[in-house]
Structure formats: C-alpha cells, structure tokens
CSV table of C-alpha atoms and ligand atoms in Angstrom, one decimal:
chain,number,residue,atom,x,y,z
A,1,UNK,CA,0.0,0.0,0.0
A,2,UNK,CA,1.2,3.4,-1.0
A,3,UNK,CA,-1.4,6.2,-0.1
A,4,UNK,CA,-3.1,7.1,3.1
A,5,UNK,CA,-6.6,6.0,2.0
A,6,UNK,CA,-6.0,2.8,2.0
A,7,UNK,CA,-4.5,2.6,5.3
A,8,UNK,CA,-8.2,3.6,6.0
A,9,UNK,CA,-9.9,1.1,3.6
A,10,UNK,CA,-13.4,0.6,5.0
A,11,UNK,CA,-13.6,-2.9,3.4
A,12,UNK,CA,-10.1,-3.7,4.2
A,13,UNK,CA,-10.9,-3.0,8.1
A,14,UNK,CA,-13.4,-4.9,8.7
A,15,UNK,CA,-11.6,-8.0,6.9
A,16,UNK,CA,-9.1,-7.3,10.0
A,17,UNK,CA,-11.5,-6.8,12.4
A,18,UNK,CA,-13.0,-10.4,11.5
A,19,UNK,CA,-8.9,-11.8,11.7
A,20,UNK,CA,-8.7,-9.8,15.3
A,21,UNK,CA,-11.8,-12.3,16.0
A,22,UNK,CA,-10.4,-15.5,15.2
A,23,UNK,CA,-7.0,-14.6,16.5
A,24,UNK,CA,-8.6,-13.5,20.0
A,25,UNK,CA,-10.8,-16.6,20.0
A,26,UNK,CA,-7.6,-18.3,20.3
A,27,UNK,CA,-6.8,-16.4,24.0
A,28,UNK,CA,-7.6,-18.6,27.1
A,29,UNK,CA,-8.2,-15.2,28.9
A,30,UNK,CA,-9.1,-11.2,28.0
A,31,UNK,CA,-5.5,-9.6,27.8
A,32,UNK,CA,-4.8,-5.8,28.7
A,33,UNK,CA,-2.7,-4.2,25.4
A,34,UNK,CA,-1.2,-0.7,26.1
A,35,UNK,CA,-1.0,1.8,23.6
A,36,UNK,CA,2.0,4.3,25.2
A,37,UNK,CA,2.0,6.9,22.2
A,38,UNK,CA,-0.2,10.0,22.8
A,39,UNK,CA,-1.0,9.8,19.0
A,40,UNK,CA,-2.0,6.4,19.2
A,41,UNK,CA,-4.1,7.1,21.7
A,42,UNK,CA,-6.1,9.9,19.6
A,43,UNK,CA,-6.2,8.2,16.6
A,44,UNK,CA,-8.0,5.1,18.5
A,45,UNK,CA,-10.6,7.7,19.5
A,46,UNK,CA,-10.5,9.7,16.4
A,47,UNK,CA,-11.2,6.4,14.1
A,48,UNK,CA,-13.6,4.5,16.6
A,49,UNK,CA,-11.1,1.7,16.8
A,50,UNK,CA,-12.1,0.7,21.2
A,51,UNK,CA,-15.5,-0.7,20.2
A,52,UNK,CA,-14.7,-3.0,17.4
A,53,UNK,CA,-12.0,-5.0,19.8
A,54,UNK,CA,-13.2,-8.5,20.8
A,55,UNK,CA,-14.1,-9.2,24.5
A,56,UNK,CA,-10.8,-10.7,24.9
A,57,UNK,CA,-8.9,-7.5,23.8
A,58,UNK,CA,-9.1,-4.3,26.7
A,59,UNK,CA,-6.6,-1.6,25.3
A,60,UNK,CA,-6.1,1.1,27.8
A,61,UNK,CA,-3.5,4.4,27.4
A,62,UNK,CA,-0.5,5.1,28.6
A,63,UNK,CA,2.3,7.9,29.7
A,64,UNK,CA,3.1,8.4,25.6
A,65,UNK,CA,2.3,12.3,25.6
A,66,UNK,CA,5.0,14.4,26.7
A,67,UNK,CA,3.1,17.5,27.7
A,68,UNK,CA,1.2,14.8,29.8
A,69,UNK,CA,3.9,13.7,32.0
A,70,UNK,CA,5.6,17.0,32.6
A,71,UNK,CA,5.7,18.0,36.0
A,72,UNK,CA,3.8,20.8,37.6
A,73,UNK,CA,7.3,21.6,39.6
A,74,UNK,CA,9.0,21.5,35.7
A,75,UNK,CA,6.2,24.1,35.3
A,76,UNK,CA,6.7,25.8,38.1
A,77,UNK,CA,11.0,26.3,37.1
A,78,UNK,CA,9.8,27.7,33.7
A,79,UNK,CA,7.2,30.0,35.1
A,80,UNK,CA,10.4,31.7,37.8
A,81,UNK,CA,12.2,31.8,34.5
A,82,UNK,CA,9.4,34.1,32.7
A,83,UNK,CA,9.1,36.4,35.8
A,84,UNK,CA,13.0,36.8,36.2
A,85,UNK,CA,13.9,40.6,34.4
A,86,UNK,CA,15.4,40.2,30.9
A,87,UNK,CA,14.1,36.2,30.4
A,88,UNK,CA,12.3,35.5,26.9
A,89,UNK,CA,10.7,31.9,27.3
A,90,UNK,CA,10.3,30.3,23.9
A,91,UNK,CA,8.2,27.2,23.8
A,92,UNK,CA,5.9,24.4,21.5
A,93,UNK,CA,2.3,26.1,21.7
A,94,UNK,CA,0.8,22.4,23.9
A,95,UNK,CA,3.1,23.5,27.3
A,96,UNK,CA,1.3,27.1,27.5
A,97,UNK,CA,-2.0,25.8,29.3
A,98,UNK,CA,-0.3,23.1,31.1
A,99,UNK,CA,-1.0,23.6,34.9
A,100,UNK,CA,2.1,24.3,37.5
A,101,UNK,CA,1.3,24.7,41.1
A,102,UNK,CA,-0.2,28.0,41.1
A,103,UNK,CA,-0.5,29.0,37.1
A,104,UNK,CA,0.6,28.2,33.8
A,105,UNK,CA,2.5,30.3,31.0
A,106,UNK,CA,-0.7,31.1,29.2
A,107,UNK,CA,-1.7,33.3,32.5
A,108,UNK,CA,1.5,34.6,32.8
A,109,UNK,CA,1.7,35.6,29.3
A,110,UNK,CA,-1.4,37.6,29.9
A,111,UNK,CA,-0.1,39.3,32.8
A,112,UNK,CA,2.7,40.7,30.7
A,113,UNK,CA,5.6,37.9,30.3
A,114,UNK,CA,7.6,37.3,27.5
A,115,UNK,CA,6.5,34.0,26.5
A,116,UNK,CA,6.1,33.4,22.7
A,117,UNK,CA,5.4,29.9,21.1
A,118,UNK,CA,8.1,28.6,18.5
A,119,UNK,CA,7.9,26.3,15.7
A,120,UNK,CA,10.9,24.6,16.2
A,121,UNK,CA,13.9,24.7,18.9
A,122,UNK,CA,15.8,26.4,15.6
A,123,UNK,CA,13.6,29.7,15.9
A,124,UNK,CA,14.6,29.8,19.6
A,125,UNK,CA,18.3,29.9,18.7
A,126,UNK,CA,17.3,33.0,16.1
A,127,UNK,CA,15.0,34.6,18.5
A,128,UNK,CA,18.5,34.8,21.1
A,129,UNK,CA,20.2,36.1,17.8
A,130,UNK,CA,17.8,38.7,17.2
A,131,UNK,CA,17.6,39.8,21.0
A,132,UNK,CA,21.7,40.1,22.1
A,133,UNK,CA,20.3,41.8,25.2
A,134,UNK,CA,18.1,38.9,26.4
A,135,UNK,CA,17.9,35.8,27.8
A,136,UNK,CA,16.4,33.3,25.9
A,137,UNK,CA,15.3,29.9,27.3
A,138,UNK,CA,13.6,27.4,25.3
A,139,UNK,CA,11.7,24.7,26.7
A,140,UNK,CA,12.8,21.5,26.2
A,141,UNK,CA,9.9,18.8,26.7
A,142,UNK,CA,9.6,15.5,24.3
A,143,UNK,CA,10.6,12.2,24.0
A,144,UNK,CA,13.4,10.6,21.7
A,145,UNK,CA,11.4,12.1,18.4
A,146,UNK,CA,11.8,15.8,19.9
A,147,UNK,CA,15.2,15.2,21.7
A,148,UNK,CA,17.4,15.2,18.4
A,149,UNK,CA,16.3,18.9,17.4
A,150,UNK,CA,16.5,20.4,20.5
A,151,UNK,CA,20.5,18.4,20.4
A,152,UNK,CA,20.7,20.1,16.8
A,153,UNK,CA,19.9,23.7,18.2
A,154,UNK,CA,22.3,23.5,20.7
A,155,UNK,CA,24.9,22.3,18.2
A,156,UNK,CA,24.0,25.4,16.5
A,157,UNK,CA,24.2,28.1,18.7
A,158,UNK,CA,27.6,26.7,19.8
A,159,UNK,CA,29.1,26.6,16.7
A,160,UNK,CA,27.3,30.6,15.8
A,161,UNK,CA,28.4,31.7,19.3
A,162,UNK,CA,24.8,32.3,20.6
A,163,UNK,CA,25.6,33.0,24.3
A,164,UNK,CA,22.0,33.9,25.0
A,165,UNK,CA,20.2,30.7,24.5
A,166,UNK,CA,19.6,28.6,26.5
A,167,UNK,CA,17.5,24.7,27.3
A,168,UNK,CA,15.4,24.0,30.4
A,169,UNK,CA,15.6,20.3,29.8
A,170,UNK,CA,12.8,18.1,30.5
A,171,UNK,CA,13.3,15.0,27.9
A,172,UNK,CA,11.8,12.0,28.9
A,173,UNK,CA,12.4,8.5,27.1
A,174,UNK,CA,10.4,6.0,26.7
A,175,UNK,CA,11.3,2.3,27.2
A,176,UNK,CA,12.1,2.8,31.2
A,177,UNK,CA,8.8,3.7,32.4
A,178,UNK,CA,7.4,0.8,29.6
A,179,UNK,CA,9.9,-1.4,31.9
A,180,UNK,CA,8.3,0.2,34.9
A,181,UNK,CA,4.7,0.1,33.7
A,182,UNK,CA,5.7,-3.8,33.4
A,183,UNK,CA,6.3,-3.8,36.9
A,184,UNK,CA,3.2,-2.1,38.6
A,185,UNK,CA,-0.1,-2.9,39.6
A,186,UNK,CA,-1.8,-3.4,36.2
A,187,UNK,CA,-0.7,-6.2,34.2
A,188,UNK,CA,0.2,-5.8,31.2
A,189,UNK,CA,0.2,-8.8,28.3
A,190,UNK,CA,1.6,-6.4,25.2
A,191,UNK,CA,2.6,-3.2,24.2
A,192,UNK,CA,1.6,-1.4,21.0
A,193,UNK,CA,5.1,0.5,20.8
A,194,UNK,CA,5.1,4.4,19.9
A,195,UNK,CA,5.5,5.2,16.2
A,196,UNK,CA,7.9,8.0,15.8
A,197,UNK,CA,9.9,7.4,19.0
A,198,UNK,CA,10.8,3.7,16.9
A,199,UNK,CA,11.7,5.6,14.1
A,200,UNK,CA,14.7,7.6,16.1
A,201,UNK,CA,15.5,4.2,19.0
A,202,UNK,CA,14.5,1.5,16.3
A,203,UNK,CA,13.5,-2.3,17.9
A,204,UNK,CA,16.3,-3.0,20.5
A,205,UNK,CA,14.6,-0.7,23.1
A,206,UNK,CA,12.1,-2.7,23.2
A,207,UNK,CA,14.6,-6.1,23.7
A,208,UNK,CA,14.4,-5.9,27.5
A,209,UNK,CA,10.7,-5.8,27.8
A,210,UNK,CA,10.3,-9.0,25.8
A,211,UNK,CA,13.2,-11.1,26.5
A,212,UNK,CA,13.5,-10.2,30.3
A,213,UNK,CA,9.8,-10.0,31.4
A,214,UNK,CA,8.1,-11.8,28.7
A,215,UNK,CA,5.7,-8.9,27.3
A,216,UNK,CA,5.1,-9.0,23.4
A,217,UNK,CA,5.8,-5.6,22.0
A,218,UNK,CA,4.6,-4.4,18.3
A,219,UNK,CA,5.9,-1.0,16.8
A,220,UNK,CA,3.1,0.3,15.3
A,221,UNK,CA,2.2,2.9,12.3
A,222,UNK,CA,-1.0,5.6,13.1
A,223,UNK,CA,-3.2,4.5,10.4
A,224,UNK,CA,-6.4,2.4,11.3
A,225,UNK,CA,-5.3,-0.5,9.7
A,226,UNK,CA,-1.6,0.0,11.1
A,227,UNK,CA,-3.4,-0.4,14.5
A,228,UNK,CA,-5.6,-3.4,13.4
A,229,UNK,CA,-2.7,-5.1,12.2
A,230,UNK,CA,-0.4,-3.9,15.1
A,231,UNK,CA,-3.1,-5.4,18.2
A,232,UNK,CA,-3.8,-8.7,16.1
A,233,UNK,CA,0.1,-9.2,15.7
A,234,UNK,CA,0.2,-8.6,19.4
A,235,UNK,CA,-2.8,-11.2,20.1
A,236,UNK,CA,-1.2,-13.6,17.9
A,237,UNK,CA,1.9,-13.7,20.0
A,238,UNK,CA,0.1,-14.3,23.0
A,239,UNK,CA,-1.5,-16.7,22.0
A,240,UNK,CA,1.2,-18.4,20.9
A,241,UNK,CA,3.2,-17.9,24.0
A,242,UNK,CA,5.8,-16.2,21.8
A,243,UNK,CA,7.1,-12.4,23.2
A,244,UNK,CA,9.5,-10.7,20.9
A,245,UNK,CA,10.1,-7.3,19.0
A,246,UNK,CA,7.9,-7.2,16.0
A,247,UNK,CA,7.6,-4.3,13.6
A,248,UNK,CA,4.2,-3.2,11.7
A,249,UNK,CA,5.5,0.0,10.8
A,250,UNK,CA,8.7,-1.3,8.8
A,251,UNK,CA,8.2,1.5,5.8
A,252,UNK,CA,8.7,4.1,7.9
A,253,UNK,CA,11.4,2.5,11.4
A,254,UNK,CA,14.3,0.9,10.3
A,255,UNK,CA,15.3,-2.1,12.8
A,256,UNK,CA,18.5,-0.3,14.0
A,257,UNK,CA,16.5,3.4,14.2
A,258,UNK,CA,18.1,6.6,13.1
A,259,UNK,CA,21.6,6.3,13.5
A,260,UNK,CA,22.3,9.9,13.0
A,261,UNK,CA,20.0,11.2,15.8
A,262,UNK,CA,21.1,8.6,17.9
A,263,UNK,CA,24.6,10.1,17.9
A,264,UNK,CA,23.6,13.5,18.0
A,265,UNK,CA,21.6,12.1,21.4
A,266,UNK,CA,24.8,11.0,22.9
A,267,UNK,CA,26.4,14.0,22.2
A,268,UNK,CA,24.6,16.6,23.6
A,269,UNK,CA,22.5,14.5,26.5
A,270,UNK,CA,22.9,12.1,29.1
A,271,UNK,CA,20.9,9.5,30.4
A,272,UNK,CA,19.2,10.7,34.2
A,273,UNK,CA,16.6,10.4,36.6
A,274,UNK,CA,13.1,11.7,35.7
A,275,UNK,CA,10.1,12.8,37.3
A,276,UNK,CA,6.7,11.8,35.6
A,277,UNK,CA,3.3,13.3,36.4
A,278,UNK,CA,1.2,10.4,37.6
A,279,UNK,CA,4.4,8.5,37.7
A,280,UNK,CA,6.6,9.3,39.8
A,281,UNK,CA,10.4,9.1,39.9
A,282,UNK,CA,12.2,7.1,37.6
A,283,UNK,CA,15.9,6.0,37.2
A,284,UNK,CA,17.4,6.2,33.7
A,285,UNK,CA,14.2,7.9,32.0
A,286,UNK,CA,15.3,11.3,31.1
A,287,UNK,CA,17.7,13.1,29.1
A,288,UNK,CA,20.3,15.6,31.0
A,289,UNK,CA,21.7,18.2,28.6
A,290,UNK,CA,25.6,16.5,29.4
A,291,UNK,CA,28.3,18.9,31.3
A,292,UNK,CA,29.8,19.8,27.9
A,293,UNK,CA,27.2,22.1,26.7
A,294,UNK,CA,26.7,22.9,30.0
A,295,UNK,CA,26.9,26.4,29.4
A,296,UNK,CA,23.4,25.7,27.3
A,297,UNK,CA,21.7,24.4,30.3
A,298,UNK,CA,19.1,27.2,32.0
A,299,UNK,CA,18.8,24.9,35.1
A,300,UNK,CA,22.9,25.7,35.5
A,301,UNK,CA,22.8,28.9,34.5
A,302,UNK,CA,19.6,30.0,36.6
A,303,UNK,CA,20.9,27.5,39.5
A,304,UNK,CA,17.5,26.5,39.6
A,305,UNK,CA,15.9,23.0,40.9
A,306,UNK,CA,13.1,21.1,40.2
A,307,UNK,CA,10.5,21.6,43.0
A,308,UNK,CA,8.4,18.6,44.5
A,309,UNK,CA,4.8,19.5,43.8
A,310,UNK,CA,1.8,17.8,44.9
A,311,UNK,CA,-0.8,17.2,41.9
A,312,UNK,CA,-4.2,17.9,42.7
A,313,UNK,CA,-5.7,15.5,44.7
A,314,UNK,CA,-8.7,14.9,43.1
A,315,UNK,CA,-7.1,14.9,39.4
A,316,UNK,CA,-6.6,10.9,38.3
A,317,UNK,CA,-4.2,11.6,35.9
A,318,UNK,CA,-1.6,9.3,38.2
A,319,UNK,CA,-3.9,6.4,37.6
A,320,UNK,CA,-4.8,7.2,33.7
A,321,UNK,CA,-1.3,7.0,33.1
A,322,UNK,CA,-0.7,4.3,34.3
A,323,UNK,CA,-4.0,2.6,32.6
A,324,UNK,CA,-5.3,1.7,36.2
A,325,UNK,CA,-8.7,4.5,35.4
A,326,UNK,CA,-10.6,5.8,32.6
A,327,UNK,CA,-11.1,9.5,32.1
A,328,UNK,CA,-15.0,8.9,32.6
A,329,UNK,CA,-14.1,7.7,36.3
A,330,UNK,CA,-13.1,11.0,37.3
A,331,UNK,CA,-15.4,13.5,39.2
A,332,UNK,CA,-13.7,16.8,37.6
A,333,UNK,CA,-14.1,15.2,33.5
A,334,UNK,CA,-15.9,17.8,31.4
A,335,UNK,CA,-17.5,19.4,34.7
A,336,UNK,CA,-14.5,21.2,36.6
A,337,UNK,CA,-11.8,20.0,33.9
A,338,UNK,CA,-12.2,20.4,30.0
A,339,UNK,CA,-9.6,21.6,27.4
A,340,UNK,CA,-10.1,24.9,28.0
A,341,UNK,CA,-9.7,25.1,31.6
A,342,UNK,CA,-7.9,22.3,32.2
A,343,UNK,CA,-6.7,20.9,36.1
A,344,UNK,CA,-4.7,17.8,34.8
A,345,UNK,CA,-2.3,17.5,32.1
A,346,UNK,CA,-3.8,14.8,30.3
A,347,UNK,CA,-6.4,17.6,29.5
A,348,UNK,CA,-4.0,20.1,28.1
A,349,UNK,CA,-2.6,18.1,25.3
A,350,UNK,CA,-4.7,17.5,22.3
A,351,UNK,CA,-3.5,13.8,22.5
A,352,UNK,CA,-3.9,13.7,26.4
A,353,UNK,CA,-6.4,10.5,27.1
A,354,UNK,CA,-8.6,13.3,28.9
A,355,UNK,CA,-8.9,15.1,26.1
A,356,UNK,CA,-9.1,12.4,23.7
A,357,UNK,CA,-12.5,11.2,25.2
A,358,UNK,CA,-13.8,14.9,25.6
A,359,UNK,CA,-13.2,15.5,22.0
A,360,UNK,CA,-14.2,12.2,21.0
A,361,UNK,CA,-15.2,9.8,23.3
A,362,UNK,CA,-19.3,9.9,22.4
A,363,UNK,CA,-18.7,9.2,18.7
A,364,UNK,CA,-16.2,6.4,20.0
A,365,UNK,CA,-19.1,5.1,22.1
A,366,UNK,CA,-21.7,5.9,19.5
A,367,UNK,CA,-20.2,3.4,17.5
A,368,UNK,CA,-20.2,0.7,19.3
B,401,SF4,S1,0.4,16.6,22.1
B,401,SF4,FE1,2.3,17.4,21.6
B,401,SF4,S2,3.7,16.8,23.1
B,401,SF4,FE2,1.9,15.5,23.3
B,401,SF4,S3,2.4,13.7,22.0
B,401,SF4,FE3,1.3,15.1,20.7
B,401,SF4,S4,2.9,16.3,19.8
B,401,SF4,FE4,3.8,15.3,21.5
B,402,SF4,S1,-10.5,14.8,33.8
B,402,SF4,FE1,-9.0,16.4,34.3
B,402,SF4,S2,-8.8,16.2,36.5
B,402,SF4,FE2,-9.7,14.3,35.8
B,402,SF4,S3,-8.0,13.0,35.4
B,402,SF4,FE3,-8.5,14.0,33.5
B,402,SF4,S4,-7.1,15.7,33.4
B,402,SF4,FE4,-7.1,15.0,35.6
C-alpha cells in the first residue's frame, strides 16, 4: 500500500477486524494491550477503533504524551524563569495551558511575560540572535522524536556563538517507564510501541521488555489499519506464548533506528533520573543536557531546581497513566476539567487521554 486512503480502507478493516476475532478466539483469557503513544491514543478515539476490539482484547493508554507527563514543579522552574527581568521563554504552543502549582504560562503571558510559542527549537536559537540583550530559554519537553532537534539547536548556537540561548531540559524517554509500567499494579500482556519514538531508538529498546519479562511488543504505524494489524500481531503472540520485537511500521522504522540522531543524542544529553506526572520518579528515563554544553543548560545557569509539587488530589491523571482508570471515572471530566480550563495535564494536550475522550469519546461510544 502506497497512499493514506488505503490505510483507511473501510472494506479492508473490517476483513481485519474479523482476523482480530479468530485470533482472539484463540486467548484462554481477556489480555490488557497498552498503547504508550499519545498519538496512538487519539487516533483510536479519532477512528472508533475501542468498540470493534473483541471481548478478549481491553486496550487502555498510557504515559506516551509528553506535555502529559511533565511536572507541575517543571512548570513551576519555567514559570520563575518568565518572571526573572530580561528572560524570553520560547516554547511548542501544547506547554502554555499546562497547569504548575499556582499558574501556567498562558496566565503569565497575559499578565505581561515574555512568553512566545516557537515552531521549532531552531527559531529559539534565532530569537537569542535577534535579542543580544536577552535571555532566551527554550523549553525543552519531548521524548526521543523531539530530543534530536533540541541536540541540533544546541549544536547550532555553539558553533554561531549564541551565548544567549539557552535549554530548560525536560526530555523524557520512553522504554524505562514501559519497563516500569511492566512492573506495577496493572498487568500488562503487550505493548503497542510508539510510532515515531521507533523511528529515532528502532527495535532494541524494546529487547528488554520481551526477553526479560516476557511482554510481546509491536511497533506500530498511526493509520487504522496500522493499528488493526499492530493489536492482532500482538494477540497472535500471545497466544502463541511467543514475546518478541515485531515491527508493523517497517516502511517508515528501520530495525536499527536513526543512527544519525542517535549520535547527536549522545552527544549533547545524558541518560538521568526523571520525574513523571502520575508517575513518579524514575531511574534512567530522562535526558540531562551533558556537562559539555553545559553552558546551554538554563537549570545551570539559573541555579535553579526542580521543586516537589503535589498534583491535585482529586485529578486521576496518576492512575490514567498508568492505565489503572478511565477518564469517565473521574469526578472533575468535562464538569471542573475540559480543554479549556484544564486541572490535569492529560487535559492540556490535544492527545492527552482526557482530552481524547472529551473530544471524542461519544462518537467512539456511538459506535459501538
Ligand atoms: S500533544 Fe504534543 S507533546 Fe503530546 S504527544 Fe502530541 S505532539 Fe507530542
Ligand atoms: S478529567 Fe481532568 S482532572 Fe480528571 S483525570 Fe483527566 S485531566 Fe485529571
């Protein structure tokens, strides 16, 4: 198949829905398959895919959005960052609404900060060009597919001389909490893999979660049929008691990744520990901008520190994330919470699960 419509071929669909059938007949027991991949997760909802599953086959979400699983204390550094004289705070448009302890940099922006959303980290680096007499800090939030440009603009403003930019670091990557997620209270039988972070980390991230705690994991592409293929690939293996790498999405991630970005990775970050939101602390999950582009780093050069914020008590983002709850169980969905006015992150971003079923989770059910 070459073009996008037939990735969506109605006919074609439900000949894989019937396969998903047979194979899930096949299961001695209904299995939980996690999608990780924020766009995953919206294109489920988008294309209706939740109520054509078998029985047998519960998907749920997980930690894949970025925006989701930042921190309201990561929040909380940028927003001391906007209110400090002579700071321009450049950013990807999804952080502005995201909530810290006390605002977000939409509300700041309206009470007079210079905040201004970017297009890429690149437009940061020429924003500090344009502005000798400022600050700038760009905000550095994204997994593995984001990482490499953010790397590539620091590259940059080394090599021009920009003295003025600067990254408040928040990369995340994405097989640890996977690993993690393998570990907790939900069990897990397979993981649909995330698309684009593949493309950059290719199959071996994955290696561990198959060969060392027996979970099947499928890279798969965003298309409907990409994701029909992708869960019955994944149902097949379970039912065959296999658990291994497999790859859906071969036209687009090579089996070894993107060599290139994984060196320009290396270079400019190092492996640390991460907070997520809803997750937690953990070991080996983010990306440190490394002490030789140090000088790059606004956490150095502000001396600031991550504070330890509590999450609102009543928000169940913790437990979304970690497919545990639904958005539908939680009190504050579409009454106290909605995109516009947001009190957990997986509200803010347009591929949060939150917002996912508040855009559209009646259609999704509709269909069934
Ligand atoms: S909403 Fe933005 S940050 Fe979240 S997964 Fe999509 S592109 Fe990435
Ligand atoms: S509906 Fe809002 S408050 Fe509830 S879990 Fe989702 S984001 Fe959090």
């Amino acid at each position: 198949m070459k073009y996008i419509d037939e990735f969506r071929d109605g006919a074609l669909a439900r000949k894989l829905v019937a396969d998903l059938e047979i194979e899930a007949e096949r299961l001695s027991r209904r299995v939980t398959l996690m999608e990780v991949c924020g766009t995953h997760t919206m294109a489920i909802y988008r294309h209706g895919l939740k109520p054509l599953f078998p029985e047998k086959v519960r998907l749920v979400s997980g930690p894949g959005c970025p925006v989701c699983v930042t921190p309201a204390g990561y929040v909380d550094m940028a927003i001391t960052l906007a209110r400090t004289p002579g700071v321009i705070i450049t950013t990807f448009g999804d952080m502005l609404k995201v909530p810290g302890s006390q605002t977000s940099l939409v509300k700041e922006r309206g009470a007079g900060r210079d905040v201004r959303v970017v297009y890429s980290p690149m437009d940061a680096v020429e924003t500090a060009k344009s502005s000798p007499d400022k600050e700038v800090v760009f905000l550095g939030v994204g997994f593995e597919t984001t990482a490499p440009s953010v790397a590539a603009a620091i590259l940059t403003a080394k090599r021009e001389g920009v003295k003025n930019f600067t990254v408040l670091a928040s990369h995340k990557v994405m097989p640890e909490p996977m690993e993690a997620l393998t570990k907790g209270e939900l069990k897990i039988d397979g993981y649909i893999c995330p698309a684009h972070v593949s493309a950059i980390i290719g199959e071996r991230g994955y290696r561990r979660l198959a060969e060392v705690y027996g979970v099947p994991c499928v890279i798969t592409g965003f298309e409907p049929l990409d994701m029909l293929r992708g869960v019955i690939m994944l149902v097949r293996q379970i039912a065959e008691g296999r658990a291994v790498v497999e790859n859906e999405y071969f036209r687009v991630v090579k089996p070894e990744g993107n060599v290139k970005a994984q060196a320009i990775l290396a270079d400019v970050f190092e492996k640390s520990n991460a907070v997520w939101r809803g997750l937690g602390p953990i070991p080996d999950s983010g990306l440190a901008i490394s002490p030789r582009y140090e000088s790059y780093d606004a956490m150095k050069k502000f001396k600031l520190s991550e504070p330890d914020v509590r999450e609102n008590p009543a928000c169940l983002c913790g437990e979304i994330l970690k497919g545990l709850k639904e958005p539908l169980d939680c009190g504050l969905f579409a009454t106290a919470c909605t995109p516009e006015n947001p009190v957990g992150a997986c509200m803010v971003s347009s591929e949060g699960t939150c917002a996912a079923e508040f855009r559209y989770g009646e259609r999704s059910r509709a269909n069934a």
